[in-house]
PDB file of C-alpha atoms in Angstrom:
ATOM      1  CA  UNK W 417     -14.429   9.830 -11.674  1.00  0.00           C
ATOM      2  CA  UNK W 418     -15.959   6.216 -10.157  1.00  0.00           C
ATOM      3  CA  UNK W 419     -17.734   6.109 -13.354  1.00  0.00           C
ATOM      4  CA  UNK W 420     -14.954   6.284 -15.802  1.00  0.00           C
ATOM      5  CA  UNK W 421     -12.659   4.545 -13.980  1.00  0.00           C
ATOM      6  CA  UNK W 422     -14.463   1.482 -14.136  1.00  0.00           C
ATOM      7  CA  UNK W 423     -15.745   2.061 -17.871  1.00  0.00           C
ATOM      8  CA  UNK W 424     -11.639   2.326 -18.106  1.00  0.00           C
ATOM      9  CA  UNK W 425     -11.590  -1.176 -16.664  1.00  0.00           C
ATOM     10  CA  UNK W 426     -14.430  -2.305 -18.470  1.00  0.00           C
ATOM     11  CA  UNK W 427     -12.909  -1.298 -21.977  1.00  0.00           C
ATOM     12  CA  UNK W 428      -9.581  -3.238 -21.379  1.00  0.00           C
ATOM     13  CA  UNK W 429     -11.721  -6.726 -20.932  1.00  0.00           C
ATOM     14  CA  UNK W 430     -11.999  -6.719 -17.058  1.00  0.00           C
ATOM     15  CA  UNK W 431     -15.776  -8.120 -15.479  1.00  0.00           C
ATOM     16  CA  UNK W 432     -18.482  -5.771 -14.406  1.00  0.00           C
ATOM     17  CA  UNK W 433     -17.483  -7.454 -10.831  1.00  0.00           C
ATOM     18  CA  UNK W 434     -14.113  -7.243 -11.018  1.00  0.00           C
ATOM     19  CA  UNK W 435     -14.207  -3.305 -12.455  1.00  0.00           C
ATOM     20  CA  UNK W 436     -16.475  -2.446  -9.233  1.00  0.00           C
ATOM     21  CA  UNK W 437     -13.810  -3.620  -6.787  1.00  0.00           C
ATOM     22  CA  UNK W 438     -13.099   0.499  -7.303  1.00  0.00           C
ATOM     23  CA  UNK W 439     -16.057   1.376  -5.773  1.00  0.00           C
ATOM     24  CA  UNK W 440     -14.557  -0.984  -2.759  1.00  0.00           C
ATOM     25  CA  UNK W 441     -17.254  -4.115  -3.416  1.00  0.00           C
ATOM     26  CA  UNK W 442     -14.503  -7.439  -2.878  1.00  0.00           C
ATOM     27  CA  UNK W 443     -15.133 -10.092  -4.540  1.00  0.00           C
ATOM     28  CA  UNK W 444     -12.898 -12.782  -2.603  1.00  0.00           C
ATOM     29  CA  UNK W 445     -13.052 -13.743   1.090  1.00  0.00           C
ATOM     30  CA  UNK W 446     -10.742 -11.929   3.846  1.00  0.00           C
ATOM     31  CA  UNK W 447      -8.634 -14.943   4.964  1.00  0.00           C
ATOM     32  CA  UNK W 448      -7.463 -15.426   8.792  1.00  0.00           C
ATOM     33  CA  UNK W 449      -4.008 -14.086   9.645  1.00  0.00           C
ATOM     34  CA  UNK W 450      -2.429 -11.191   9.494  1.00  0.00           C
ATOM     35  CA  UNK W 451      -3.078  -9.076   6.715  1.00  0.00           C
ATOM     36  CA  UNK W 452      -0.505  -7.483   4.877  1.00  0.00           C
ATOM     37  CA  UNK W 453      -2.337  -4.522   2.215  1.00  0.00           C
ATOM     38  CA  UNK W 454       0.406  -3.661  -0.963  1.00  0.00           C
ATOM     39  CA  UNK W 455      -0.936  -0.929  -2.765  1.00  0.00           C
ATOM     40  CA  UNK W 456       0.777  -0.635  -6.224  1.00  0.00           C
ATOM     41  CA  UNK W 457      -0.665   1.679  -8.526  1.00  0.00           C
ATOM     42  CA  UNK W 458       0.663   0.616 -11.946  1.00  0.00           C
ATOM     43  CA  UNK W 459       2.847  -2.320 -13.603  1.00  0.00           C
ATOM     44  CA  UNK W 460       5.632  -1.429 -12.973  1.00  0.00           C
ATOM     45  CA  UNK W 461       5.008  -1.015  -8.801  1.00  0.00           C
ATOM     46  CA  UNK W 462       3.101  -4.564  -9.089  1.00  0.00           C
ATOM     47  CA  UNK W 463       6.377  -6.024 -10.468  1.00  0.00           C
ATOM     48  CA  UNK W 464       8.755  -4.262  -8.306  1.00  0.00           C
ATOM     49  CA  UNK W 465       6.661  -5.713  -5.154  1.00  0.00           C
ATOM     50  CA  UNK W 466       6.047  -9.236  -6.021  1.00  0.00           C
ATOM     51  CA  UNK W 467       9.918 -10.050  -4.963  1.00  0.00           C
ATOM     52  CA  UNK W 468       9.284  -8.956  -1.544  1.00  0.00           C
ATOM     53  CA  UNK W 469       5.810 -10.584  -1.311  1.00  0.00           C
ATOM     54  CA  UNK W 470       7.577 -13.998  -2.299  1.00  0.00           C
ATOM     55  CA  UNK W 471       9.759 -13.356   0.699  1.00  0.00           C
ATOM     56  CA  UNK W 472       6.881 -12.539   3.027  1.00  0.00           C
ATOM     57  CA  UNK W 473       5.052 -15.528   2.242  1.00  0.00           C
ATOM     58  CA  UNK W 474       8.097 -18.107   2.471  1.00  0.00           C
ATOM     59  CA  UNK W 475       9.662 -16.636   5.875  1.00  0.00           C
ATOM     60  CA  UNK W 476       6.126 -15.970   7.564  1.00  0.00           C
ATOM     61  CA  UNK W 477       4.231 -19.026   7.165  1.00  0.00           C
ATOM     62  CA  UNK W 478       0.679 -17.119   8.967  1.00  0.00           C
ATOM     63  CA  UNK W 479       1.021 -13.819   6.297  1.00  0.00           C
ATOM     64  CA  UNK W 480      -1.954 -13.031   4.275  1.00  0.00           C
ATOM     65  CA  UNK W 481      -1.165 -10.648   1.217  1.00  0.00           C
ATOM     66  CA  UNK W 482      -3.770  -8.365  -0.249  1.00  0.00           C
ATOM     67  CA  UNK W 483      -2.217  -6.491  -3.412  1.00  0.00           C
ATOM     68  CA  UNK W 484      -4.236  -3.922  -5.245  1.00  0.00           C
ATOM     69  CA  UNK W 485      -3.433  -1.658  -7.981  1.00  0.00           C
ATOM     70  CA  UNK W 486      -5.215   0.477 -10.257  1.00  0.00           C
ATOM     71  CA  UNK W 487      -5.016  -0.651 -14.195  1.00  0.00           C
ATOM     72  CA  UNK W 488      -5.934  -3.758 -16.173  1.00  0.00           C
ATOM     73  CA  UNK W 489      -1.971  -4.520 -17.116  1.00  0.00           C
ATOM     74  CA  UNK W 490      -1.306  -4.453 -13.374  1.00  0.00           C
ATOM     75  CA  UNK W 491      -3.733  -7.031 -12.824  1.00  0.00           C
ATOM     76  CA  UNK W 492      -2.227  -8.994 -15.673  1.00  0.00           C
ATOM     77  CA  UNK W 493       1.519  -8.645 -13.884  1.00  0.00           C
ATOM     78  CA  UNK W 494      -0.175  -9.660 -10.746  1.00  0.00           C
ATOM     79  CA  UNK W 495      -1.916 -12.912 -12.157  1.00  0.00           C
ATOM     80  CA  UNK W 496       1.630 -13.897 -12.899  1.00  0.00           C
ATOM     81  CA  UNK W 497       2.497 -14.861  -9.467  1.00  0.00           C
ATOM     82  CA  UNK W 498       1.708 -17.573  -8.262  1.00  0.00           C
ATOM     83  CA  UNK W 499       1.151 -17.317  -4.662  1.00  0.00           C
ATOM     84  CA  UNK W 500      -1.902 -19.656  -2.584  1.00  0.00           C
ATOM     85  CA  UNK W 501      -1.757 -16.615   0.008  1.00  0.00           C
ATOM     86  CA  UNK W 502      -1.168 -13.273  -2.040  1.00  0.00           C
ATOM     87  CA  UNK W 503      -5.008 -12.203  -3.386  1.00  0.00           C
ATOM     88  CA  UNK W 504      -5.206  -9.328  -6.055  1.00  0.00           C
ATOM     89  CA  UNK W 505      -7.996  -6.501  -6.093  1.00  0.00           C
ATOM     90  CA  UNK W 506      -8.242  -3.254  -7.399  1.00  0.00           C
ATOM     91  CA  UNK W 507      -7.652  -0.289  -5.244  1.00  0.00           C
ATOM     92  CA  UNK W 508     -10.430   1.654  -3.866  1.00  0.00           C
ATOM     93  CA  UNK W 509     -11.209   5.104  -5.584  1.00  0.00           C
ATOM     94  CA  UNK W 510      -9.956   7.949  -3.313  1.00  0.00           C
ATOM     95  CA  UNK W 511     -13.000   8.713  -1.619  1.00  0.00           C
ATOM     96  CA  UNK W 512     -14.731   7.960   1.545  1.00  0.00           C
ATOM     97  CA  UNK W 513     -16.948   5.299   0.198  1.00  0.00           C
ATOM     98  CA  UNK W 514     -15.021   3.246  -2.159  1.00  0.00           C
ATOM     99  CA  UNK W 515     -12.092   3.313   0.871  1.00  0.00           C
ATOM    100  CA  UNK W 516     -14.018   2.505   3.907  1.00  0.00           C
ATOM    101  CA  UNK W 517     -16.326  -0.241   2.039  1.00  0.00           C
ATOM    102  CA  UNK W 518     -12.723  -1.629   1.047  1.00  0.00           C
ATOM    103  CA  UNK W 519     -11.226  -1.834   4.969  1.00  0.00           C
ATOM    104  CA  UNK W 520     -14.424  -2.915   6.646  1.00  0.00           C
ATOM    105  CA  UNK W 521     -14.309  -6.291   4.254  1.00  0.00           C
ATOM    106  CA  UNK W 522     -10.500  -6.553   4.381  1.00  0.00           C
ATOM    107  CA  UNK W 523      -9.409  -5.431   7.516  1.00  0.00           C
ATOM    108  CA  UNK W 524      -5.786  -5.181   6.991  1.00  0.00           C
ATOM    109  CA  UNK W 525      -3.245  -5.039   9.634  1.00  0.00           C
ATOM    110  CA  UNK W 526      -0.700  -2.535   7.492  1.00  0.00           C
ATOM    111  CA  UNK W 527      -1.026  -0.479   4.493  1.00  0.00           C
ATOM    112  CA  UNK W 528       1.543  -0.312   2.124  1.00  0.00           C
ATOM    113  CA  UNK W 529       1.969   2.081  -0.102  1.00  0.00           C
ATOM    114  CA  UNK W 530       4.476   1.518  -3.069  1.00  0.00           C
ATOM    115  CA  UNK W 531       6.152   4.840  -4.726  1.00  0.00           C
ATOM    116  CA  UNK W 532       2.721   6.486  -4.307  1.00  0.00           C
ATOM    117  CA  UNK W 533       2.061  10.193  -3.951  1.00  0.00           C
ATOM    118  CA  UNK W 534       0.374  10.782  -0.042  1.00  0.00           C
ATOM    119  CA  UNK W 535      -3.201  10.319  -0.887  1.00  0.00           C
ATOM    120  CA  UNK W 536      -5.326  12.620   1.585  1.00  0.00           C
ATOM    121  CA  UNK W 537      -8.647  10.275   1.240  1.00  0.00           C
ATOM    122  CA  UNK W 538      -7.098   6.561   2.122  1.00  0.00           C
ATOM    123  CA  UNK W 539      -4.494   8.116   5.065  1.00  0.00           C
ATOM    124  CA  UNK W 540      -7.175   9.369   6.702  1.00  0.00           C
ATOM    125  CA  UNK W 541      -9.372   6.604   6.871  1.00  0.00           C
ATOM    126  CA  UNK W 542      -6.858   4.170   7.442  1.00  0.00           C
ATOM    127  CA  UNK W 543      -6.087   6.115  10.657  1.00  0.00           C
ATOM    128  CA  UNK W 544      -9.847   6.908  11.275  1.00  0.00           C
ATOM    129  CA  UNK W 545      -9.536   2.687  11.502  1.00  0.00           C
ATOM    130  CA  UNK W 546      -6.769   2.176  13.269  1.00  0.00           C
ATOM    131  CA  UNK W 547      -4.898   0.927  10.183  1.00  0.00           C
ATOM    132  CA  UNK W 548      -1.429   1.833  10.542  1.00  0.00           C
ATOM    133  CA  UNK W 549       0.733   2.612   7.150  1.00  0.00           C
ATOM    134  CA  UNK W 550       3.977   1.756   6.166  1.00  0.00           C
ATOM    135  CA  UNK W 551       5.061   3.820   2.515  1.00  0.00           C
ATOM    136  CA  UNK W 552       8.360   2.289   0.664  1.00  0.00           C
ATOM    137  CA  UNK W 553      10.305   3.557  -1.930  1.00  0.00           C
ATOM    138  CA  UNK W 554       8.770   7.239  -1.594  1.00  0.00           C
ATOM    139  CA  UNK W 555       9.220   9.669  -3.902  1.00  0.00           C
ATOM    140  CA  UNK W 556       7.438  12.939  -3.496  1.00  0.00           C
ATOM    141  CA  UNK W 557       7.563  15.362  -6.314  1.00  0.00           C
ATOM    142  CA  UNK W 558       8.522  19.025  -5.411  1.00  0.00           C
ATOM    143  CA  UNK W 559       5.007  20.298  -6.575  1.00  0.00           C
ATOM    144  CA  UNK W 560       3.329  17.750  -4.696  1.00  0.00           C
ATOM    145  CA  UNK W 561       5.893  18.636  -1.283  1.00  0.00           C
ATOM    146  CA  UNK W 562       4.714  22.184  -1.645  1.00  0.00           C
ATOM    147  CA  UNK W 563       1.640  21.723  -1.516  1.00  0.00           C
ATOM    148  CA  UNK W 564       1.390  19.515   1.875  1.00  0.00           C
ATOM    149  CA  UNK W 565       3.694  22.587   3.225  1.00  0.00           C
ATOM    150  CA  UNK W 566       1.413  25.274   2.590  1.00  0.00           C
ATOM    151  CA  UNK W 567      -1.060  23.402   5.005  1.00  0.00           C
ATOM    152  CA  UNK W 568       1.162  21.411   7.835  1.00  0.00           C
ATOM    153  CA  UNK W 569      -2.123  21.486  10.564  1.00  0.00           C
ATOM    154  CA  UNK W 570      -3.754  19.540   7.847  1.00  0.00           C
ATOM    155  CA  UNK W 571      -0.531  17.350   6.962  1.00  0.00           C
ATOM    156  CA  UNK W 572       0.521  16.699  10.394  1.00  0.00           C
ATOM    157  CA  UNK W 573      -3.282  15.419  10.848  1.00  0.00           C
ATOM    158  CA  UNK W 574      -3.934  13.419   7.268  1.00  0.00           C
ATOM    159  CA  UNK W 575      -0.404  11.438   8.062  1.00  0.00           C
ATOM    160  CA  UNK W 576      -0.797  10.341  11.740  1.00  0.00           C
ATOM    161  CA  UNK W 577      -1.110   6.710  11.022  1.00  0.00           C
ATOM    162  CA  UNK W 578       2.036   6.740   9.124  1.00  0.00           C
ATOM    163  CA  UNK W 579       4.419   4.415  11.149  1.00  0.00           C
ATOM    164  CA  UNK W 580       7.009   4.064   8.623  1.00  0.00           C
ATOM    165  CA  UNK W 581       8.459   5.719   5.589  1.00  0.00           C
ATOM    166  CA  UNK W 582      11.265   4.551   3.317  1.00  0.00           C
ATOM    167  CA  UNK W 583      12.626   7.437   1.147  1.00  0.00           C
ATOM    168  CA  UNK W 584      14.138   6.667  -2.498  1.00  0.00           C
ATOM    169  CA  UNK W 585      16.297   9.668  -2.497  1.00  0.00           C
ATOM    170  CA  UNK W 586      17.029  12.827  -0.092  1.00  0.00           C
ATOM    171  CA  UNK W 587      14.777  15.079  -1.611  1.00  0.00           C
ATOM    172  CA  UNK W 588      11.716  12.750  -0.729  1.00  0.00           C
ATOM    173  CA  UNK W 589      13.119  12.142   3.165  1.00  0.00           C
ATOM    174  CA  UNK W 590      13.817  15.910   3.210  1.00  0.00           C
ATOM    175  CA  UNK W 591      10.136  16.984   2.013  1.00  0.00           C
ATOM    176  CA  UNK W 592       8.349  14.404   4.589  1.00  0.00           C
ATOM    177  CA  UNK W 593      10.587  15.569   7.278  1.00  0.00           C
ATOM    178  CA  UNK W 594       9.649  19.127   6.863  1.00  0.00           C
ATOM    179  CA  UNK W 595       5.824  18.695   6.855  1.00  0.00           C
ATOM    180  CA  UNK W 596       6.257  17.143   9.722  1.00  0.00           C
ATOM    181  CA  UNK W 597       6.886  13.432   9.367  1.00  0.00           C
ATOM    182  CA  UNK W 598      10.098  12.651  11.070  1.00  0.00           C
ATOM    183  CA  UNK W 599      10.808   8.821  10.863  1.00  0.00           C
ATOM    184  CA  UNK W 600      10.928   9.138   7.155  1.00  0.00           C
ATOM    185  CA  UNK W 601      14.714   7.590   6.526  1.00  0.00           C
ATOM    186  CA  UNK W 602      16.394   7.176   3.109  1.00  0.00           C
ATOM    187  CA  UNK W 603      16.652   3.410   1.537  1.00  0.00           C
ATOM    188  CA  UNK W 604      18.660   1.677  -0.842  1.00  0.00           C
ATOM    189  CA  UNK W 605      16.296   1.771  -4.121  1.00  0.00           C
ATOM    190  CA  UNK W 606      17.100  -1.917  -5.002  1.00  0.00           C
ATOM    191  CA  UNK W 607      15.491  -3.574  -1.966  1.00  0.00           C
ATOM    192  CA  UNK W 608      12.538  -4.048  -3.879  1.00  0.00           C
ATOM    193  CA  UNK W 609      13.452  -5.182  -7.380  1.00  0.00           C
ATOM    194  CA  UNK W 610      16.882  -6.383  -7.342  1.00  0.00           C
ATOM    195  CA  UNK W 611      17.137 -10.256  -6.522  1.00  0.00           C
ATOM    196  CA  UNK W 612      20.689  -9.798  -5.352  1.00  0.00           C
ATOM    197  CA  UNK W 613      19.217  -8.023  -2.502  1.00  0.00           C
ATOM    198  CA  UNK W 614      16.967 -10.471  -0.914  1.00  0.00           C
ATOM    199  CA  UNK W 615      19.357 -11.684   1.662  1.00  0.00           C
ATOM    200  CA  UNK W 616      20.598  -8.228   2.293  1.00  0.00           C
ATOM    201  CA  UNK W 617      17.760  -5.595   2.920  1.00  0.00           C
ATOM    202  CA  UNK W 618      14.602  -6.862   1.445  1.00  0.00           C
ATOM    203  CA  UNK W 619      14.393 -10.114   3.805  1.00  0.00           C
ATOM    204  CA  UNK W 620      14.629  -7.868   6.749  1.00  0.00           C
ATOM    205  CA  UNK W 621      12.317  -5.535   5.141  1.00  0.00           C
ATOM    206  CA  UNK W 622       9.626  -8.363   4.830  1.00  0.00           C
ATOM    207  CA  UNK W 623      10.273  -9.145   8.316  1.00  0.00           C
ATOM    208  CA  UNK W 624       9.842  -5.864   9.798  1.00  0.00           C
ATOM    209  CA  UNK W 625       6.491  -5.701   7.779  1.00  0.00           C
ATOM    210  CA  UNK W 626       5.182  -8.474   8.839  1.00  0.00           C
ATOM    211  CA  UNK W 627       6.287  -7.759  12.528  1.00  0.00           C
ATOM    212  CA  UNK W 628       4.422  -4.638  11.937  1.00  0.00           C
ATOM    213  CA  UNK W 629       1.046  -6.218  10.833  1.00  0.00           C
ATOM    214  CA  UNK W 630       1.208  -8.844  13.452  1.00  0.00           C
ATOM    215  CA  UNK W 631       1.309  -6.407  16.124  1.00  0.00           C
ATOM    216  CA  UNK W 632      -1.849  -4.997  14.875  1.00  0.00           C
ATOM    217  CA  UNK W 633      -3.244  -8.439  14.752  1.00  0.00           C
ATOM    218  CA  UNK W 634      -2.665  -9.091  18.032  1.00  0.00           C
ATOM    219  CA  UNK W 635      -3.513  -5.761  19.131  1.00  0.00           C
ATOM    220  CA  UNK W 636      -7.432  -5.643  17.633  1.00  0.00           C
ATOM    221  CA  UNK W 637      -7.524  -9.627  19.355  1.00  0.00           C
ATOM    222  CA  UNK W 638      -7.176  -7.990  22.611  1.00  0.00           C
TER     223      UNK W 638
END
């Protein structure tokens, strides 16, 4: 899997450097501030996202952005923002190496994960670090809601550092409810995207993330 999915890279014109940040090897510097972590998987998620970093970075003047995704035309959508304090890597593989390599260089303060399915690997070690997680726009397929449900010792355990969970639809809060995840809570599905919604939900939404990050800054300072 590590292998082809940096040969993938490598194929669509992305550096031997670059295509390893997969394996969780950075190649840019960890900045001081708080450290807000976006993961968004695909183009789409990178341009749904980049909205609501603009609004992190212009009401929270200390905020340090870290967005990662997974494929070469994500990176493309990310390059088009131009932000001096948003940095772009690719995500770390799901596996112990890749992820831990990944949060001991970039030691974020919150996770975020953007319409992702609940990856086992990176909850757990973002708990196992005291990195607390924050999902948005959630939707959890019925096969994949099963699946957690047939195990809820191991669900209730892999999402413990979830502190936050913004459902797209009912379904989605309904299915993270019953495997045990209680704060999930429905959201309007054009915070992200929609810029007639900056003043009305996505503002506060950068706000409460970045409330939720500096907490852990100050917390680890301690």
């Amino acid at each position: 899997m590590a292998r082809a999915s940096v040969n993938a890279l490598r194929r669509a014109g992305v550096s031997v450097d670059r295509a390893h940040e997969r394996l969780g090897h950075a190649t840019a510097d960890r900045r001081a501030g708080p450290m807000i972590w976006i993961y968004a998987a695909d183009e789409d998620e990178v341009t749904s996202v980049l909205p609501l970093i603009t609004d992190i970075t212009r009401t929270h003047p200390d905020a340090m952005l870290l967005l990662t995704s997974n494929t070469a035309a994500a990176a493309q959508a990310a390059a088009g923002q131009s932000n001096a304090r948003a940095v772009h890597q690719f995500s770390p593989l799901e596996g112990t190496g890749p992820i831990d390599r990944f949060l001991r260089h970039w030691r974020p303060d919150l996770c975020v994960l953007v319409n992702s399915d609940l990856w086992p690997n990176l909850l757990d070690r973002c708990a196992h670090a005291g990195v607390p997680v924050a999902l948005l726009d959630v939707h959890l397929a019925d096969a994949s809601a099963q699946g957690w449900k047939r195990f809820p010792t191991t669900a209730s355990y892999v999402l413990r550092g979830i502190i936050m969970a913004e459902c797209r639809d009912m379904a989605s809060r309904n299915h993270l409810r019953d495997i045990g995840l209680e704060l999930a809570r429905m959201s309007d599905p054009k915070t992200l995207s929609d810029p007639q919604m900056q003043g009305k939900t996505r503002r506060p939404l950068a706000t409460r993330l970045f409330a939720l990050a500096n907490d852990h800054a100050v917390d680890v300072m301690r």
